[in-house]
Amino acid sequence: MKLAVLSCIHGNLEALETVLHDVETQGCDRIICLGDLVGYGPYPNEVVDRIRSLEIPTVQGCWDEDIVEGLNACECSYPSLLAEKRGLRAHEWTNQVVRDDVREYLAQLPVSLRDGNLCFVHGSPNSQHEYLMPELDGFIALERVLSTEADVLFCGHTHIPYVRSLDDTKISISVKQIHPDGPQSAPVEQSLSTPIKRLVNAGSVGEPRHGRPNATYVIYDTESEAVGLRELPYDYEKTCAAIVEQGLPKIFAWRLSQGLEFAERADDPQHLCQR
Amino acid sequence: MTDLFSEQSHWAILSGLEGNLTAYNAVLDDIRKQAIPVDAIYILGDVVGLHPQCSQLLEQLRSPQAGEPSPQICTGWWEEQCFNLHGVGPDPQAFALKERYGDEGVEALWNAVPREQVEWLRSLDFGFMELDALLIHGSTVGYDDELTPDTPASVLLDRLIRADANQLFCGRSGLAFEYCLKSGQIASRLTTLDGSQAPISQILKPRKVVGVGSVGRIPNQASYCLYCPTTNKVEFRQIS
């Protein structure tokens, strides 16, 4: 079975339609969405309507959560103060235009989905707001996959697609426990190893940050376990024009056209969510 | 050649006093008896609790008598419950406290810790980073992050790497244990849209998580640990 995994559409209907067409062309049997249907982009209601009409299983993204809960998110929500300032403006705009039924739909989305040995989340198993960057420490990356008890963890949120294979893991430990009413036990020695685990980031359909303006998503073949990273050009200028027309910050149109966030580089992109 | 690290000193690391002044004083007595001097005392949270001596214990900690050590204290789960009860914590409805101790627990804690003591508790640290060691109640994840001898190695590694620490001393579980991550490796291969990178092998340097036990949680059984930062040795102390 060919599984298409999309993430971070961000109200970019033009990009979504391009990806959906490609998914069909590639002969995918199923689609799963990793959230962030809204935020930044000009068509939040339309994107949600499209996802709902296709009955695509979807997890809740950080933007989806924030539109439901209000801006209560942890400090990991934005990579910098400047990004936060602009994000607040986008949040206000999105919050004003989303319909009640859209908000209700976003509210009931699960934070994770499971399908056999596959697990799907937006940011990380800990939080929709935690970034699992491609250069994340290997042992931490392994912990995030192990915590789901899956073999493959699909995530988004970073807007940078990647496949990270974690292999040949061995950890040697010794544990000494002191019992209050007994003699001190000798340390117990153990050697642990894990089979290959993978972290697959689906990138972003509607707001890429990998250096080009193209939409990205991934295709996973459940039989061969092969992962294909897909990158698709689309008419991003149409979305850029709509961003400006709707009164969203012009910088969103600029960065969409660049596929980067030069103006809003993270102070600490390795920062791990504390909640 | 002179051994630069021959000078020996100890840190006494305690947690879970839970208002038990008698147990705390028994630990202080034991600390005074040590042949190798203890030059720092750390209390990793849960100073307060439901014990009737709670207020007296706080007074002693706030105003040590002459010759009595001044411990460095950070906040724990019980302190967070106090903050919640007084509307300055993350859970103003005190759901976590009610779930575990019921309405009686809420009332008992409210009565045990006067408002001015809560203000003092709020001035305490969340944790301490000393040399390469993080001393904290739960972990950087939160007060209720309970690390035990059964916690998976990957989780402990996460907590250590998050804090950029080689040693992590914690108190949440109340258990006394020494969990050494002695060695390890992981191979990682990354593929992006721009191609595959060469595989990277990462080696795990030795790290350690120590549960320091509990001074006041179990009646008549106080436990704490002594740590020598120069030799990295941990000694567990049990007092009846």
XYZ file of C-alpha atoms in Angstrom:
515
model
C 0.000 0.000 0.000
C 1.246 3.464 -0.861
C 0.624 5.977 1.865
C 0.843 9.728 1.276
C 1.685 11.776 4.370
C 1.114 15.528 4.257
C 1.684 18.194 6.847
C 1.611 21.934 7.473
C -0.788 23.082 4.782
C -1.266 26.446 6.484
C -4.263 27.674 4.551
C -2.497 27.320 1.213
C -5.221 25.832 -0.982
C -3.237 26.168 -4.189
C -0.410 24.035 -2.802
C -2.838 21.499 -1.352
C -4.602 20.987 -4.677
C -1.249 20.447 -6.386
C -0.232 17.860 -3.822
C -3.594 16.069 -3.960
C -3.276 15.823 -7.721
C 0.229 14.375 -7.371
C -0.948 11.899 -4.745
C -3.494 10.637 -7.258
C -0.961 10.513 -10.069
C 1.446 8.517 -7.890
C -1.246 5.929 -7.205
C -1.357 6.381 -3.449
C -3.985 4.307 -1.672
C -4.333 6.392 1.421
C -3.581 9.867 2.750
C -2.757 10.903 6.308
C -2.351 14.521 7.373
C -0.136 15.698 10.215
C -2.001 18.892 10.978
C -1.490 22.640 10.789
C -4.313 23.041 8.333
C -4.600 26.712 9.259
C -2.336 29.630 10.099
C -0.215 31.999 7.980
C -2.106 31.274 4.752
C -5.192 32.928 3.246
C -7.609 29.977 2.928
C -7.990 28.216 6.305
C -11.693 27.350 5.905
C -11.261 26.105 2.364
C -8.313 23.872 3.305
C -10.249 22.317 6.181
C -13.260 21.795 3.923
C -11.081 20.012 1.372
C -9.444 17.739 3.953
C -12.834 16.934 5.475
C -14.453 16.253 2.122
C -11.807 13.627 1.403
C -12.136 12.185 4.940
C -8.377 12.311 5.405
C -7.331 11.106 8.882
C -5.627 14.111 10.459
C -3.787 14.853 13.687
C -3.968 18.215 15.397
C -1.150 20.630 14.653
C 0.134 23.432 16.849
C -1.751 26.071 14.861
C -4.913 23.993 14.950
C -4.521 23.730 18.725
C -3.891 27.435 19.140
C -6.963 28.387 17.127
C -9.015 26.153 19.399
C -7.383 26.905 22.735
C -6.319 30.485 22.193
C -2.707 31.497 22.332
C -1.794 29.389 25.302
C 1.037 27.512 23.732
C 4.425 26.908 25.221
C 7.478 28.982 24.416
C 8.420 26.580 21.674
C 5.623 27.859 19.445
C 7.777 30.397 17.706
C 11.459 30.182 16.967
C 12.132 33.844 17.773
C 10.525 36.990 19.143
C 10.170 38.411 15.664
C 8.437 35.262 14.476
C 6.186 35.431 17.501
C 5.152 39.004 16.730
C 4.192 38.131 13.178
C 2.633 34.866 14.278
C 0.358 36.785 16.622
C -0.925 38.901 13.742
C -1.547 35.794 11.686
C -3.265 34.183 14.644
C -5.607 37.154 15.088
C -6.514 37.125 11.409
C -7.065 33.362 11.277
C -9.038 33.440 14.494
C -11.389 36.031 12.990
C -12.033 34.230 9.728
C -12.376 30.572 10.747
C -15.960 29.374 10.867
C -17.370 27.787 14.015
C -17.704 24.384 12.394
C -14.053 24.568 11.317
C -13.004 25.372 14.868
C -15.073 22.462 16.147
C -13.450 20.158 13.611
C -9.964 21.281 14.655
C -10.874 20.804 18.321
C -11.743 17.137 17.936
C -8.605 16.132 16.046
C -6.445 13.564 17.866
C -2.849 14.408 18.799
C -1.565 11.149 17.333
C -2.675 8.328 15.072
C -1.461 4.729 14.893
C -1.499 2.274 12.030
C 0.359 -0.931 12.843
C 4.009 -0.088 13.362
C 3.513 3.470 12.137
C 2.792 6.460 14.344
C 1.746 9.909 13.163
C 2.140 13.163 15.117
C 2.481 16.829 14.256
C 5.552 17.985 16.207
C 6.665 15.133 18.422
C 5.021 12.517 20.639
C 5.513 14.997 23.511
C 3.838 18.017 22.039
C 2.472 19.536 18.856
C 4.925 22.364 19.491
C 8.173 20.433 19.736
C 10.499 20.628 16.739
C 12.295 17.441 15.738
C 14.941 19.019 13.544
C 16.948 16.857 11.118
C 20.129 17.396 13.128
C 18.553 16.412 16.455
C 20.791 14.340 18.738
C 20.520 10.697 17.684
C 19.679 9.365 21.142
C 16.895 11.914 21.604
C 15.527 11.106 18.154
C 15.540 7.432 19.126
C 13.700 8.172 22.370
C 10.944 9.992 20.491
C 10.392 6.985 18.230
C 10.666 4.446 21.074
C 8.163 6.375 23.179
C 5.501 5.623 20.570
C 6.352 1.910 20.450
C 6.287 2.238 16.659
C 9.031 1.520 14.151
C 8.392 4.579 12.033
C 7.415 7.945 13.459
C 5.980 10.460 10.997
C 6.120 14.105 12.020
C 5.943 17.575 10.509
C 6.160 21.031 12.134
C 9.725 21.832 11.026
C 8.669 22.398 7.387
C 11.846 20.590 6.363
C 11.293 17.090 4.958
C 13.734 14.346 5.856
C 14.153 10.668 6.602
C 16.307 9.762 9.571
C 17.269 6.106 10.042
C 18.523 5.127 13.483
C 20.453 1.913 13.414
C 22.996 -0.149 15.314
C 21.861 1.197 18.669
C 23.478 -0.320 21.721
C 23.399 1.015 25.256
C 25.136 -0.592 28.167
C 23.783 0.211 31.633
C 24.216 -0.772 35.243
C 21.532 -0.150 37.833
C 22.014 -0.304 41.575
C 18.929 0.026 43.722
C 19.047 0.613 47.465
C 16.176 -0.988 49.347
C 15.306 0.728 52.620
C 14.899 -2.475 54.597
C 17.388 -4.747 52.896
C 21.053 -5.088 52.034
C 22.483 -3.026 49.193
C 22.181 -5.033 46.017
C 24.983 -5.419 43.521
C 24.529 -3.398 40.337
C 22.572 -5.167 37.621
C 24.372 -4.972 34.290
C 22.384 -4.861 31.085
C 23.038 -4.300 27.423
C 20.215 -2.946 25.313
C 19.854 -2.773 21.584
C 17.028 -1.680 19.341
C 16.130 -2.649 15.793
C 16.211 0.008 13.120
C 13.844 2.890 13.771
C 12.940 5.718 11.480
C 11.841 9.287 11.834
C 10.125 10.651 8.736
C 9.352 14.334 8.457
C 6.746 15.143 5.842
C 7.914 18.723 5.353
C 5.260 21.279 4.458
C 2.631 21.462 1.778
C 1.844 25.124 2.196
C 4.830 26.837 3.723
C 8.107 25.173 2.828
C 11.311 26.118 4.610
C 13.814 23.951 2.787
C 15.091 26.746 0.574
C 12.715 26.517 -2.369
C 9.070 27.581 -2.700
C 7.822 24.131 -3.684
C 5.303 22.055 -1.770
C 6.625 18.878 -0.164
C 5.164 15.665 1.218
C 6.216 12.014 1.517
C 5.064 8.686 0.136
C 5.607 5.573 2.240
C 5.310 2.103 0.759
C 4.145 -0.202 3.524
C 5.392 -3.328 1.718
C 8.882 -2.225 0.734
C 9.108 0.309 3.623
C 10.592 2.775 1.129
C 10.134 6.471 1.772
C 9.958 8.932 -1.102
C 10.319 12.652 -0.493
C 8.209 14.564 -3.002
C 8.802 18.172 -4.033
C 6.286 19.880 -6.298
C 6.293 23.266 -7.933
C 2.961 25.073 -7.900
C 1.667 28.558 -8.520
C 2.895 30.019 -5.247
C 2.569 33.546 -6.608
C -1.187 33.084 -6.549
C -1.051 32.303 -2.844
C 1.371 35.185 -2.239
C -1.070 37.590 -3.891
C -3.944 36.263 -1.767
C -1.870 36.699 1.412
C -1.376 40.384 0.596
C -4.982 40.865 -0.499
C -6.287 39.414 2.744
C -4.203 41.827 4.793
C -1.846 39.252 6.261
C 1.730 40.442 6.858
C 3.489 40.855 3.510
C 6.541 39.083 4.892
C 4.529 35.842 4.799
C 4.197 36.203 1.024
C 7.883 36.985 0.711
C 9.053 34.029 2.720
C 6.630 31.712 0.921
C 8.230 32.804 -2.324
C 11.685 32.057 -0.865
C 10.868 28.813 0.902
C 12.801 30.088 3.876
C 12.457 32.109 7.020
C 15.542 34.267 6.843
C 13.868 36.993 8.846
C 12.801 34.617 11.548
C 15.598 32.179 12.097
C 15.253 30.366 15.338
C 17.265 31.642 18.277
C 17.697 28.030 19.223
C 16.306 25.659 16.609
C 17.482 22.685 18.666
C 15.342 23.778 21.557
C 13.279 20.910 22.924
C 9.820 21.408 24.264
C 9.755 21.308 28.045
C 6.107 20.500 28.476
C 53.389 14.715 40.368
C 50.838 16.304 42.641
C 47.371 14.884 42.346
C 45.290 17.941 41.532
C 42.128 16.151 42.474
C 43.213 14.573 45.733
C 41.216 16.984 47.873
C 38.084 15.182 48.958
C 34.787 16.778 49.746
C 31.202 15.643 49.662
C 27.864 17.059 48.770
C 24.914 15.785 50.754
C 21.898 15.549 48.486
C 18.467 15.090 49.967
C 14.868 15.221 48.872
C 11.365 14.493 50.120
C 11.469 16.011 53.583
C 7.693 16.449 53.311
C 7.562 18.481 56.494
C 9.250 15.845 58.647
C 11.530 17.946 60.857
C 12.601 15.011 63.029
C 13.842 13.073 59.999
C 15.652 16.148 58.657
C 17.468 16.684 61.944
C 18.449 13.002 62.017
C 19.997 13.462 58.563
C 21.841 16.598 59.734
C 23.248 14.604 62.640
C 24.448 11.935 60.243
C 26.017 14.568 57.977
C 27.949 16.023 60.920
C 29.363 12.586 61.724
C 30.938 12.102 58.309
C 34.709 11.674 58.335
C 35.021 13.419 55.001
C 33.509 16.888 55.329
C 30.257 17.768 53.643
C 30.710 21.198 52.137
C 27.332 21.620 50.495
C 23.832 20.402 51.215
C 21.282 20.316 48.422
C 17.610 19.685 49.030
C 15.873 18.638 45.846
C 12.353 19.703 46.620
C 9.357 18.352 48.503
C 10.402 20.253 51.594
C 6.742 20.628 52.508
C 4.049 17.990 52.762
C 1.231 16.935 55.031
C 3.403 16.331 58.112
C 2.384 18.263 61.255
C 5.939 19.624 61.681
C 5.845 21.310 58.287
C 5.730 24.913 59.482
C 8.500 24.357 62.069
C 10.688 22.741 59.440
C 10.240 25.712 57.131
C 11.167 28.101 59.918
C 14.346 26.139 60.595
C 15.285 26.068 56.922
C 14.649 29.791 56.543
C 16.550 30.748 59.678
C 19.279 28.216 60.431
C 20.799 28.541 63.910
C 24.501 29.322 64.327
C 26.574 26.329 63.275
C 23.676 24.837 61.369
C 24.248 24.410 57.640
C 22.401 26.522 55.097
C 21.114 24.134 52.491
C 20.497 25.068 48.885
C 16.904 24.210 48.142
C 14.918 23.848 44.964
C 11.202 23.354 44.566
C 9.422 20.029 44.170
C 6.008 18.515 43.515
C 4.572 19.446 46.922
C 5.768 23.017 46.551
C 4.064 23.184 43.164
C 0.854 22.014 44.837
C 1.183 24.891 47.305
C 1.561 27.309 44.416
C -1.542 25.829 42.827
C -3.563 26.191 46.026
C -2.553 29.826 46.256
C -3.416 30.512 42.631
C 0.141 31.005 41.442
C 0.774 27.562 39.952
C -0.068 26.003 36.602
C -3.009 23.994 38.010
C -5.139 26.437 40.047
C -7.857 23.789 40.501
C -5.221 21.550 42.138
C -6.472 18.542 40.174
C -3.229 16.602 40.659
C -3.330 17.054 44.454
C -7.024 16.157 44.706
C -6.546 13.093 42.553
C -3.838 11.708 44.810
C -4.801 12.985 48.256
C -8.464 13.984 48.022
C -10.098 17.047 49.530
C -8.569 16.184 52.905
C -5.112 16.478 51.370
C -5.968 19.868 49.925
C -7.146 21.116 53.295
C -4.183 19.622 55.152
C -1.638 21.221 52.833
C -3.426 24.559 52.969
C -3.231 24.466 56.770
C 0.342 23.149 56.869
C 1.958 25.933 54.855
C 1.129 29.530 55.752
C 0.906 32.122 52.970
C 4.180 33.860 53.861
C 5.986 30.520 53.653
C 4.522 30.015 50.185
C 6.032 33.333 49.131
C 9.397 32.143 50.388
C 9.019 28.824 48.581
C 8.363 30.749 45.379
C 11.773 32.355 45.695
C 13.517 28.977 45.501
C 15.224 27.652 42.402
C 13.768 25.168 39.898
C 17.013 23.200 40.026
C 20.768 23.601 40.216
C 23.480 23.033 37.670
C 26.747 22.403 39.502
C 29.820 21.364 37.524
C 28.422 18.753 35.142
C 25.533 17.758 37.404
C 21.899 18.768 37.317
C 20.268 18.646 40.731
C 16.500 18.831 40.419
C 13.319 17.368 41.877
C 11.879 15.602 38.823
C 13.689 16.634 35.683
C 13.676 19.582 33.315
C 10.425 18.146 31.957
C 8.636 18.932 35.207
C 8.252 18.354 38.935
C 6.234 15.189 38.430
C 8.656 13.555 36.024
C 9.388 10.447 38.063
C 12.659 8.760 37.138
C 13.138 5.303 38.622
C 15.435 2.275 38.210
C 12.879 0.951 35.715
C 12.796 4.029 33.499
C 13.981 3.113 29.992
C 17.568 4.109 29.258
C 16.424 6.140 26.257
C 14.208 8.292 28.471
C 16.996 8.907 30.971
C 19.327 9.824 28.147
C 16.756 12.292 26.897
C 16.572 13.935 30.322
C 20.372 14.131 30.585
C 20.903 15.459 27.076
C 18.101 18.023 27.475
C 19.975 19.426 30.451
C 23.407 18.986 28.889
C 24.445 17.200 32.076
C 26.573 14.147 32.786
C 24.940 13.472 36.146
C 21.340 13.994 37.119
C 20.319 13.859 40.775
C 16.586 13.657 41.317
C 14.117 13.063 44.106
C 10.632 12.669 42.714
C 10.362 8.879 43.025
C 11.655 8.810 46.612
C 13.764 5.813 45.581
C 17.492 5.497 46.150
C 19.289 4.230 43.074
C 22.277 4.739 40.836
C 21.599 4.229 37.146
C 24.780 4.338 35.079
C 24.624 4.684 31.322
C 28.050 3.210 30.805
C 28.504 3.183 27.065
C 26.559 3.168 23.862
C 26.391 4.002 20.229
C 23.885 4.886 17.575
C 24.262 5.122 13.833
C 22.218 7.677 11.996
C 21.550 8.220 8.314
C 19.841 11.341 7.076
C 18.188 11.852 3.708
C 16.793 15.203 2.648
C 15.520 16.555 -0.662
C 19.115 17.398 -1.504
C 20.315 13.808 -1.117
C 21.666 11.383 1.447
C 24.339 12.354 3.902
C 27.105 10.022 4.990
C 26.115 7.868 7.990
C 27.112 9.300 11.341
C 28.021 7.187 14.339
C 27.459 8.761 17.712
C 29.154 7.433 20.841
C 27.573 7.743 24.243
C 29.858 9.048 26.942
C 29.209 7.670 30.435
C 26.409 9.436 32.268
C 24.520 8.787 35.445
C 21.088 9.323 37.020
C 20.880 9.120 40.796
C 17.699 8.861 42.816
C 18.611 10.376 46.154
C 15.911 8.673 48.235
C 13.524 10.358 50.612
C 14.122 11.864 54.022
C 10.602 12.110 55.334
C 8.261 10.061 53.212
C 8.648 6.710 55.007
C 8.210 6.842 58.805
C 11.457 6.204 60.681
C 13.428 5.558 57.493
C 15.338 8.488 56.091
C 17.617 8.078 53.131
C 19.876 10.485 51.287
C 23.124 10.362 49.372
C 26.638 11.698 49.551
C 28.352 12.586 46.310
C 32.016 13.266 45.771
C 32.371 15.439 42.657
C 36.099 14.797 42.349
C 35.769 11.005 42.235
C 32.186 10.879 40.965
C 31.326 8.356 43.667
C 27.884 8.131 45.220
C 27.293 6.755 48.702
C 23.777 6.081 49.893
C 22.987 6.684 53.544
C 20.074 5.076 55.365
C 19.005 6.225 58.801
C 16.450 4.523 60.986
